[in-house]
C-alpha atoms as one frame of an Amber mdcrd trajectory, in Angstrom:
protein
 102.227 100.908  76.164 101.815 103.390  78.919 103.119 106.871  78.883 105.807
 107.726  81.109 104.519 109.373  84.728 105.912 111.360  87.291 104.498 110.668
  90.778 105.533 112.130  94.011 107.718 110.308  96.821 106.309 111.019 100.143
 109.562 112.326 102.662 106.615 112.214 104.981 103.785 109.717 105.656 100.442
 111.093 105.062 101.598 114.609 103.729 100.972 114.831 100.138 102.961 118.583
 100.173 106.383 117.652 100.592 107.095 115.494  97.495 109.597 115.561  94.753
 109.121 113.362  91.295 110.303 110.429  90.881 110.269 109.284  86.951 108.784
 105.518  86.281 109.890 103.731  83.034 107.006 102.562  80.747 105.683  99.209
  80.222 105.543  96.921  77.316 103.802  94.062  76.724 105.848  90.761  77.300
 106.366  88.972  73.852 104.359  85.604  73.436 107.547  83.708  73.457 108.802
  85.195  76.706 105.265  84.508  78.321 105.166  80.956  77.040 109.101  80.585
  78.397 108.124  81.774  82.026 105.096  79.970  81.984 107.157  76.696  81.570
 109.736  77.873  84.089 107.012  78.475  86.802 104.710  75.327  85.964 107.854
  73.103  85.868 109.201  74.930  89.151 112.197  76.132  87.459 112.425  78.951
  89.860 115.850  80.355  89.498 115.849  79.915  85.827 112.397  82.515  85.434
 113.909  84.640  88.123 117.188  85.099  85.293 114.727  85.860  82.744 112.520
  88.504  84.348 114.956  90.382  86.693 117.260  90.483  83.123 114.113  92.117
  81.420 112.991  94.727  83.813 116.426  96.025  84.335 118.031  95.934  80.892
 118.327  99.558  79.711 118.216 101.081  83.083 120.334 103.886  82.332 119.045
 104.570  78.870 117.159 107.398  77.684 115.128 108.174  74.695 115.591 110.827
  72.108 113.500 112.970  74.558 115.286 111.933  77.773 112.803 109.956  78.676
 113.692 106.544  80.184 113.105 103.675  77.673 110.524 100.913  78.077 111.057
  97.954  79.718 109.316  94.660  79.904 107.204  92.955  83.397 106.133  89.892
  84.173 102.208  89.626  83.971  99.591  90.050  87.132  99.217  86.333  87.613
 103.197  85.727  87.462 103.547  88.690  90.243 101.119  86.873  92.498 102.801
  83.491  92.287 106.595  85.610  92.989 104.984  87.148  96.049 103.970  83.641
  96.986 107.427  82.199  96.655 109.238  85.173  98.600 107.393  83.606 101.667
 106.069  80.303 100.606 107.933  77.779 104.060 109.142  75.411 101.319 111.737
  77.953  99.752 112.177  79.407 102.776 112.478  78.099 106.609 111.974  74.420
 105.149 113.886  74.840 102.071 115.866  71.758 101.353 118.381  73.305  99.416
 120.330  76.440  98.783 118.743  77.103  95.126 115.148  76.612  96.674 116.117
  79.422  99.459 117.915  81.707  96.788 114.590  81.669  95.045 112.902  83.342
  97.630 115.570  85.815  97.891 115.355  86.422  94.071 111.461  87.130  94.372
 111.655  89.768  96.987 114.585  91.460  94.641 112.300  91.013  91.575 109.083
  92.666  93.125 111.355  95.440  94.980 113.300  96.353  91.559 109.701  96.344
  89.410 108.212  98.608  92.037 111.192 101.028  91.767 111.619 101.095  88.303
 108.110 101.127  86.876 106.021 101.476  89.881 102.669 100.193  90.782 100.629
 101.031  88.513 102.675  99.542  85.616 103.489  96.671  87.433  99.714  96.318
  88.078 100.128  95.384  91.643  96.107  95.725  92.107  95.446  93.171  89.899
  98.268  90.926  91.123  97.515  91.304  94.791  94.047  90.585  95.050  92.407
  87.800  97.285  90.557  84.989  95.711  86.980  85.279  95.669  85.605  82.003
  97.125  82.159  80.947  98.910  84.214  78.488 100.746  86.779  79.338 103.818
  90.210  80.194 102.326  91.774  76.917 103.499  89.289  74.576 102.080  89.142
  76.255  98.822  93.078  76.203  98.579  92.972  72.435  98.729  90.535  71.556
  96.835  92.717  73.437  94.074  95.638  71.319  95.131  93.688  68.549  95.220
  92.429  69.045  91.745  96.387  69.884  90.425  95.639  73.590  90.895  93.583
  73.920  87.713  90.425  74.412  89.824  90.672  77.700  90.732  91.648  80.775
  88.964  94.903  82.751  90.684  94.803  86.263  91.685  94.449  88.681  88.235
  93.643  85.805  86.167  89.902  86.867  85.889  89.012  87.385  82.201  87.665
  91.172  83.168  91.487  91.695  84.240  93.421  90.215  81.908  94.949  91.911
  78.644  95.251  88.971  76.766  91.850  88.619  75.366  90.184  86.507  78.958
  91.489  83.176  77.912  93.766  82.805  80.422  97.045  82.592  78.259  98.998
  83.798  81.571  97.420  81.721  84.188 100.185  79.711  85.988  98.589  76.196
  86.497 100.557  74.907  89.304  99.747  73.793  93.146 101.839  77.112  93.957
 100.323  79.198  92.348  96.460  77.722  93.242  97.335  77.614  96.750  99.590
  80.749  97.171  99.248  83.659  99.721  96.494  85.133  97.908  94.382  82.114
  98.231  95.337  80.919 101.892  94.898  84.514 103.288  91.385  85.560 104.116
  93.047  89.200 103.493  95.775  91.312 103.689  95.205  92.069 107.580  95.253
  88.497 108.164  98.572  88.177 106.846  99.894  91.359 108.887  98.146  89.818
 112.217  99.756  86.488 111.429 103.326  88.088 110.408 103.486  90.152 113.445
 102.392  87.032 115.790 105.451  85.246 114.240 107.610  88.670 115.296 106.832
  87.712 119.000 106.460  83.799 119.236 108.222  82.359 115.744 111.657  84.469
 115.079 112.937  82.312 112.241 109.121  82.614 110.472 109.722  86.434 111.001
 112.855  86.954 109.273 111.036  86.453 106.242 107.487  87.753 106.973 109.620
  90.844 107.795 111.160  91.010 104.268 107.791  90.283 102.821 106.480  93.226
 104.686 108.525  96.035 104.220 108.250  94.789 100.008 104.548  95.131 100.480
 104.643  98.102 102.807 106.660 100.007 100.154 104.565  98.846  97.099 101.388
 100.530  99.134 103.145 103.275 100.147 104.214 104.512  96.366 100.946 103.282
  95.064  98.969 105.550  97.511 101.332 108.357  96.883 100.780 107.972  93.156
  96.912 108.093  93.727  97.151 110.949  95.955  98.738 112.887  93.004  96.366
 112.017  90.674  93.881 113.362  93.304  95.492 116.626  93.602  96.198 117.242
  89.727  92.289 116.945  89.312  92.056 119.816  91.849  90.268 118.146  94.772
  89.356 121.779  96.664  88.197 123.029  93.793  85.694 120.180  93.124  84.709
 120.095  96.709  84.037 123.997  96.358  81.977 122.919  93.364  80.196 120.400
  94.808  78.039 122.419  97.151  76.692 124.239  94.234  76.471 121.755  91.217
  75.438 118.304  91.370  77.515 117.441  88.219  80.276 118.775  89.800  79.644
 116.888  92.901  79.396 113.501  91.364  83.040 114.625  89.920  84.586 114.789
  93.304  83.164 111.677  94.281  84.536 110.074  91.191  87.892 111.564  92.161
  87.502 109.994  95.710  86.073 106.743  94.448  89.738 106.702  92.612  91.535
 106.601  95.845  89.270 103.670  97.077  90.848 101.738  94.341  94.133 101.942
  95.214  95.669  98.776  96.990  95.555  99.889 100.462  92.151 101.684  99.867
  90.517  98.438  98.750  91.929  96.496 101.692  90.883  98.794 104.148  87.008
  98.951 102.354  87.021  95.349 101.429  87.670  94.558 105.711  84.661  97.290
 106.127  82.355  95.306 104.741  83.403  91.846 106.471  80.785  90.678 108.979
  82.445  91.296 112.496  85.244  93.116 111.211  86.032  96.644 110.459  88.684
  99.062 111.502  88.761  97.177 115.068  89.779  94.452 113.232  92.270  95.866
 111.234  94.284  97.748 114.521  94.041  94.484 116.395  96.109  92.644 113.229
  98.365  95.445 113.462  98.974  95.276 117.390  98.850  91.747 116.952 101.242
  90.379 119.855 101.076  86.712 119.927  98.679  86.382 122.790  95.853  83.684
 122.593  93.571  85.845 120.861  95.939  87.004 118.390  96.727  83.400 117.288
  92.771  82.673 117.660  92.039  85.522 115.013  94.961  85.815 113.097  95.997
  81.748 112.246  99.122  80.708 110.252  98.979  81.130 106.730 100.371  78.279
 105.312 100.084  74.370 106.580 102.286  73.444 109.305 104.210  76.612 108.663
 106.385  76.903 111.821 107.037  72.860 111.960 110.504  72.217 111.912 112.365
  70.422 108.772 112.356  66.718 109.524 115.149  64.767 109.487 115.790  62.720
 106.270 115.043  59.140 106.397 117.554  56.801 104.687 115.347  54.238 104.571
 112.729  55.653 102.656 112.268  55.204  98.854 110.587  57.095  96.114 108.826
  53.718  95.644 106.843  53.922  99.390 106.264  57.704  98.623 104.328  56.948
  95.378 102.576  53.991  97.044 101.401  56.312  99.822 100.121  58.851  97.289
  98.255  56.145  95.293  96.628  54.779  98.626  95.756  58.068  99.775  91.737
  58.999  99.533  90.974  62.367  97.803  87.143  63.632  98.131  86.703  67.167
  97.490  82.909  67.499  98.573  83.696  65.607 101.943  86.404  67.883 101.862
  89.210  64.999 102.357  92.321  66.146 100.625  94.686  63.318 101.343  97.867
  64.559 102.007  97.778  67.453  99.705  98.167  69.721 102.427 101.277  68.296
 103.616 103.944  70.278 102.393 106.750  67.557 103.379 107.387  65.986 100.175
 107.658  69.206  98.279 109.702  70.740 100.449 112.099  67.977 101.627 112.078
  65.692 104.259 115.849  65.980 105.123 118.309  68.904 106.088 120.617  69.517
 102.843 124.280  69.692 103.460 123.936  72.854 101.523 122.618  75.090 104.314
 120.742  78.500 103.058 122.356  81.506 103.322 122.532  83.360 106.425 120.629
  86.299 107.302 123.730  89.112 106.355 122.937  87.525 102.640 119.479  87.729
 102.764 119.984  91.580 103.847 122.459  92.176 101.013 120.484  90.582  98.103
 117.349  92.159  98.886 118.812  95.689  99.502 117.089  95.829 102.778 118.484
  97.735 105.740 117.213  97.305 108.992 116.286 100.703 110.832 117.699 100.983
 114.624 117.362 103.749 116.826 120.108 106.312 115.924 120.167 107.582 119.136
 119.717 111.171 118.846 116.044 111.220 118.573 113.093 113.099 120.733 114.484
 111.166 123.487 117.932 111.141 123.679 119.537 108.095 125.895 116.650 105.694
 125.146 117.954 103.121 123.230 118.165 100.646 125.789 114.418 101.155 126.739
 113.779 100.751 123.271 115.012  97.733 122.830 113.288  96.370 126.225 109.959
  98.227 125.206 110.208  96.645 121.698 110.552  92.912 122.538 106.901  92.178
 123.546 106.141  93.402 120.064 108.248  91.478 118.113 111.704  93.649 118.237
 112.308  97.499 117.133 111.910  96.404 113.243 108.427  95.231 114.092 107.406
  98.377 115.776 108.796 100.733 112.893 106.377  98.468 110.778 103.466  98.682
 112.836 104.331 102.305 112.890 104.328 102.553 109.308 100.775 101.193 108.564
  99.714 103.241 111.364 100.446 106.329 109.208  99.508 104.923 106.186  95.734
 104.182 107.777  95.884 107.854 109.147  96.379 109.170 105.491  93.481 106.880
 104.105  91.293 107.870 106.748  91.855 111.764 106.438  90.817 111.363 102.606
  88.090 108.545 102.737  86.320 108.784 105.684  83.118 107.752 104.538  84.690
 104.702 102.509  86.562 103.636 105.679  86.605 105.413 109.025  86.442 109.474
 110.078  89.980 110.090 111.383  89.166 110.841 114.857  87.246 107.160 115.016
  90.301 105.821 114.021  92.634 107.757 116.479  89.788 106.614 119.284  90.896
 103.112 117.777  94.420 103.807 118.609  94.154 104.922 121.751  92.214 101.875
 122.701  95.454  99.867 121.672  97.966 101.896 123.062  96.418 102.206 126.461
  96.567  98.482 127.030 100.421  98.592 126.115 102.821  98.354 128.997 104.552
 101.311 129.697 107.894 100.423 128.103 106.388  99.489 124.931 103.977 102.625
 125.313 106.917 105.062 125.196 108.083 103.398 121.852 104.629 105.118 120.161
 104.424 108.180 121.887 108.267 108.823 122.061 109.995 107.083 119.725 113.815
 107.088 120.196 114.332 108.882 116.790 111.957 111.128 114.168 113.019 108.445
 111.376 111.359 105.704 113.034 108.030 106.545 112.546 106.089 107.670 109.302
 103.426 109.891 110.911 103.681 113.363 110.120 104.268 115.852 112.998 100.337
 116.843 112.830  98.856 113.414 113.001 101.725 112.644 115.829 100.417 115.492
 117.608  96.817 114.983 117.406  97.025 111.240 118.529  99.298 112.219 121.515
  96.885 114.587 122.497  93.967 111.765 121.819  95.756 109.649 124.507  96.756
 112.011 126.976  93.207 113.462 127.219  92.007 109.819 128.062  94.468 109.646
 131.231  94.937 113.211 132.214  93.133 114.148 135.629  89.277 115.594 134.910
  89.884 118.684 136.509  92.103 119.888 133.478  89.925 122.646 131.456  88.925
 120.562 128.049  91.456 121.684 125.079  89.989 123.036 121.962  90.456 119.557
 120.323  88.417 118.089 122.655  85.683 120.840 122.507  85.366 120.237 118.735
  84.778 116.359 119.005  82.217 117.097 121.428  80.395 119.629 119.321  80.384
 117.369 116.457  79.349 114.091 118.194  76.356 116.367 119.667  75.558 117.998
 115.976  76.082 115.392 113.861  79.214 116.712 111.970  79.703 115.580 108.289
  82.408 113.168 108.358  84.045 114.201 105.196  87.786 115.664 105.714  87.051
 119.012 105.161  84.097 118.940 107.746  86.324 116.966 110.256  86.800 118.624
 113.774  90.294 117.839 113.188  90.712 119.658 110.001  90.620 123.009 112.103
  91.589 122.149 115.701  94.300 119.674 115.475  97.385 122.589 115.554  98.228
 122.211 119.364  99.484 126.554 121.084 101.558 126.707 123.400  98.302 128.465
 125.476  96.824 125.216 125.309  99.592 123.224 126.563 100.151 125.582 129.383
  96.283 125.758 130.811  95.109 121.951 129.438  98.230 119.859 129.883 101.166
 120.976 131.628 100.194 121.347 135.260  97.893 118.077 135.838  98.459 114.648
 136.678  96.595 112.069 135.791  93.215 110.724 136.770  94.637 108.192 138.717
  97.046 107.233 141.250  98.604 104.594 139.576 102.283 105.639 138.945 102.131
 103.753 135.633  99.662 106.383 134.419 101.359 109.466 135.670 104.173 108.077
 133.813 102.483 107.878 130.256 100.722 111.422 131.203 104.648 112.625 131.688
 105.532 110.868 128.462 102.981 112.362 126.503 103.366 116.319 127.456 107.185
 115.831 127.097 106.184 114.106 123.510 104.089 117.519 122.784 106.722 119.521
 124.144 109.477 118.180 121.857 107.110 118.318 118.669 106.615 121.959 119.376
 110.090 122.896 120.100 111.441 121.014 116.996 108.814 123.275 114.911 109.991
 125.917 116.592 106.592 126.927 118.222 107.820 126.871 121.765 108.690 130.010
 123.522 110.673 129.423 126.934 108.262 132.276 129.002 108.232 131.988 132.668
 104.534 130.796 132.275 105.724 127.893 130.375 108.345 127.170 133.022 106.088
 127.481 136.272 103.278 125.171 134.368 106.090 122.527 134.122 107.302 122.631
 137.352 103.483 122.457 138.855 102.928 119.335 136.767 105.780 117.265 137.801
 105.230 118.549 141.393 101.609 117.185 140.554 102.284 113.976 139.020 104.683
 113.195 141.821 102.201 113.912 144.631  99.740 111.852 142.945 102.099 108.764
 142.821 102.821 109.324 146.489  99.211 109.516 147.521  98.606 106.462 145.278
 101.517 104.698 147.373 100.194 105.760 150.632  96.627 104.149 149.840  98.251
 101.003 148.603 100.035 100.620 151.890  97.117 101.254 153.850  95.072  98.464
 151.788  97.923  96.168 152.037  98.053  96.551 156.043  94.114  96.085 156.321
  94.572  92.868 154.051  97.317  91.706 156.510  95.270  92.373 159.360  92.448
  90.785 158.074  94.435  87.907 157.494  95.626  87.569 160.576  92.357  87.503
 162.379  91.286  84.339 160.291  91.459  80.952 161.612  94.455  78.944 160.389
  94.015  76.531 157.628  94.608  72.657 158.272  95.670  71.927 154.721  99.574
  73.034 155.696  99.902  74.615 152.441 101.883  77.789 153.082 100.764  80.310
 150.489 102.558  83.044 151.439 105.764  82.515 149.401 104.157  82.845 146.163
 102.640  86.175 147.144 105.844  87.079 148.283 107.191  86.790 144.833 104.337
  88.745 143.358 104.970  91.627 145.904 108.574  91.613 144.941 107.338  91.636
 141.201 105.193  94.460 141.786 107.468  96.725 143.672 110.077  96.242 140.970
 107.552  97.397 138.370 106.800 100.174 140.328 110.300 101.449 140.970 110.924
 101.291 137.235 107.675 103.303 136.562 109.010 105.991 139.055 111.995 105.681
 137.191 110.111 106.306 133.897 108.736 109.595 135.273 111.485 110.748 137.248
 113.618 110.629 133.577 110.943 112.220 131.542 110.925 115.180 134.207 114.763
 115.683 133.644 114.736 115.841 130.022 111.807 118.130 130.051 113.692 120.351
 132.194 116.943 120.264 129.914 115.202 120.934 127.390 113.873 123.797 128.618
 117.216 124.801 129.581 118.278 124.368 126.162 115.546 126.678 124.809 116.130
 129.544 127.095 119.998 128.941 126.270 119.223 129.124 122.478
């Protein structure tokens, strides 16, 4: 039995200071009889009975206290069972291809059990780090999963079933011997970022699958954030600052500091990012590509579907099919693991049911109610008020507003990990450079969602991180005539002197606080380095975001110098766009004149129609960019007026 723990629940991801204690219940070992009951339920696919048992166990006595006023202990499913439960929550045979309401209900109960377990006993008590590990295999994931399925699920251990991680004596008594357990999400997925990338591909291309992947990702992010918060609590309680100071004077204390950092790297998110760093051809860039996956050809090629035929529709039931014909099909099928022939073991049609049941699965409203999940929507009173319609339009290219919120939560978590584990993962400034790479290629409406979100609650990034990232993006766009801000100077100095990549020595640790003087001298009066209207609109949005962040934290004063710098920048960006428009008109006239001098083609094909349509589309985009640029300028003027009147 483990003791009661108090860990922080972070109100601002990445900030370990603004926390309040949350008391988890201690965990008792599941008795042998109950283990056997649940094992039988899993292996016989009596999922609803298993969830009824485990839900009753984990929630029993929730309001009870012991003599000392602490929550009473509770029973929790073993890690091997939790790994299967995570698969059941997302598997097509229980979600989009469920043949009955009962099977669909089982996936919802799986989400509820994962959420309740995390809320009541915490990630440490539930041993999620053991449950949510990916199967180690030298063969490709799909072939390994298929081989396990072809042998009845006995040829491959499920996550958490290794003898070294098994509290039952290493004899695998908790291992679920079923096809679903052996070829589940932890066996089919290459790693966590493969699942993330595929989920976000579904957000753009496969709405039915995205409804389920979204719920699964929400639960997983809750677990990852709580697990990281618990590790931060342990790290802080051991006095990291003192340990780091002593590390310069004593080798023993230095090794102690390294052990503390190692404990952070053993968190779930720490393992996921560190494991990916060791991949051949992988690393942080692949993680960022997964977070920003948008369903294009490159994303689909890199982050393929997790389950076989996952997006296929449920086939109509054949009334002439008989059980005898199905048995005959299975008997005649050839299985040869060595030659990678698995017959129909990768075909889930029999398991999922070939017909659409008359009992339709619960609708989306029932899904939200049963897992206690509320969608985050723009509240209209955020930093860029009045932009809710734009937010909806911009989010469409990334799968909708819910997908954008989940992406920003992942970015916030990665920022926190990078800040404390630069040598295990990536230095924070290098991570932010990768953020810029991804943000720069986004279209303007989508770009604005990350730089200037419609509400403060829609991003998990703390204000300091948002300020720093915005400066990184702004420096990549702003005119070369602008003076280098302190942040850029510190980064350049660090790159030439090979500054240590520890969190304390990082240039971001001392120069990421934006001052009004820096804003007035280095950012406000300048346009983009190009004449493109879209780039100048992005510069304006970045400056607006910095203004709003400083105003929110009462570090902005409505001085004459600030007002003059603001107006100078607005006019500079307008003139820059006009110059660009003039250049484009001159180029278009030159092309038209050159085309007139060419001999007419004998093909008789008129290519002017397509060109006219393209020009019309380009003109519409240009008008939209100008509208965004001017709207941003007006919002900044209004903000300055509010500051003066306040």
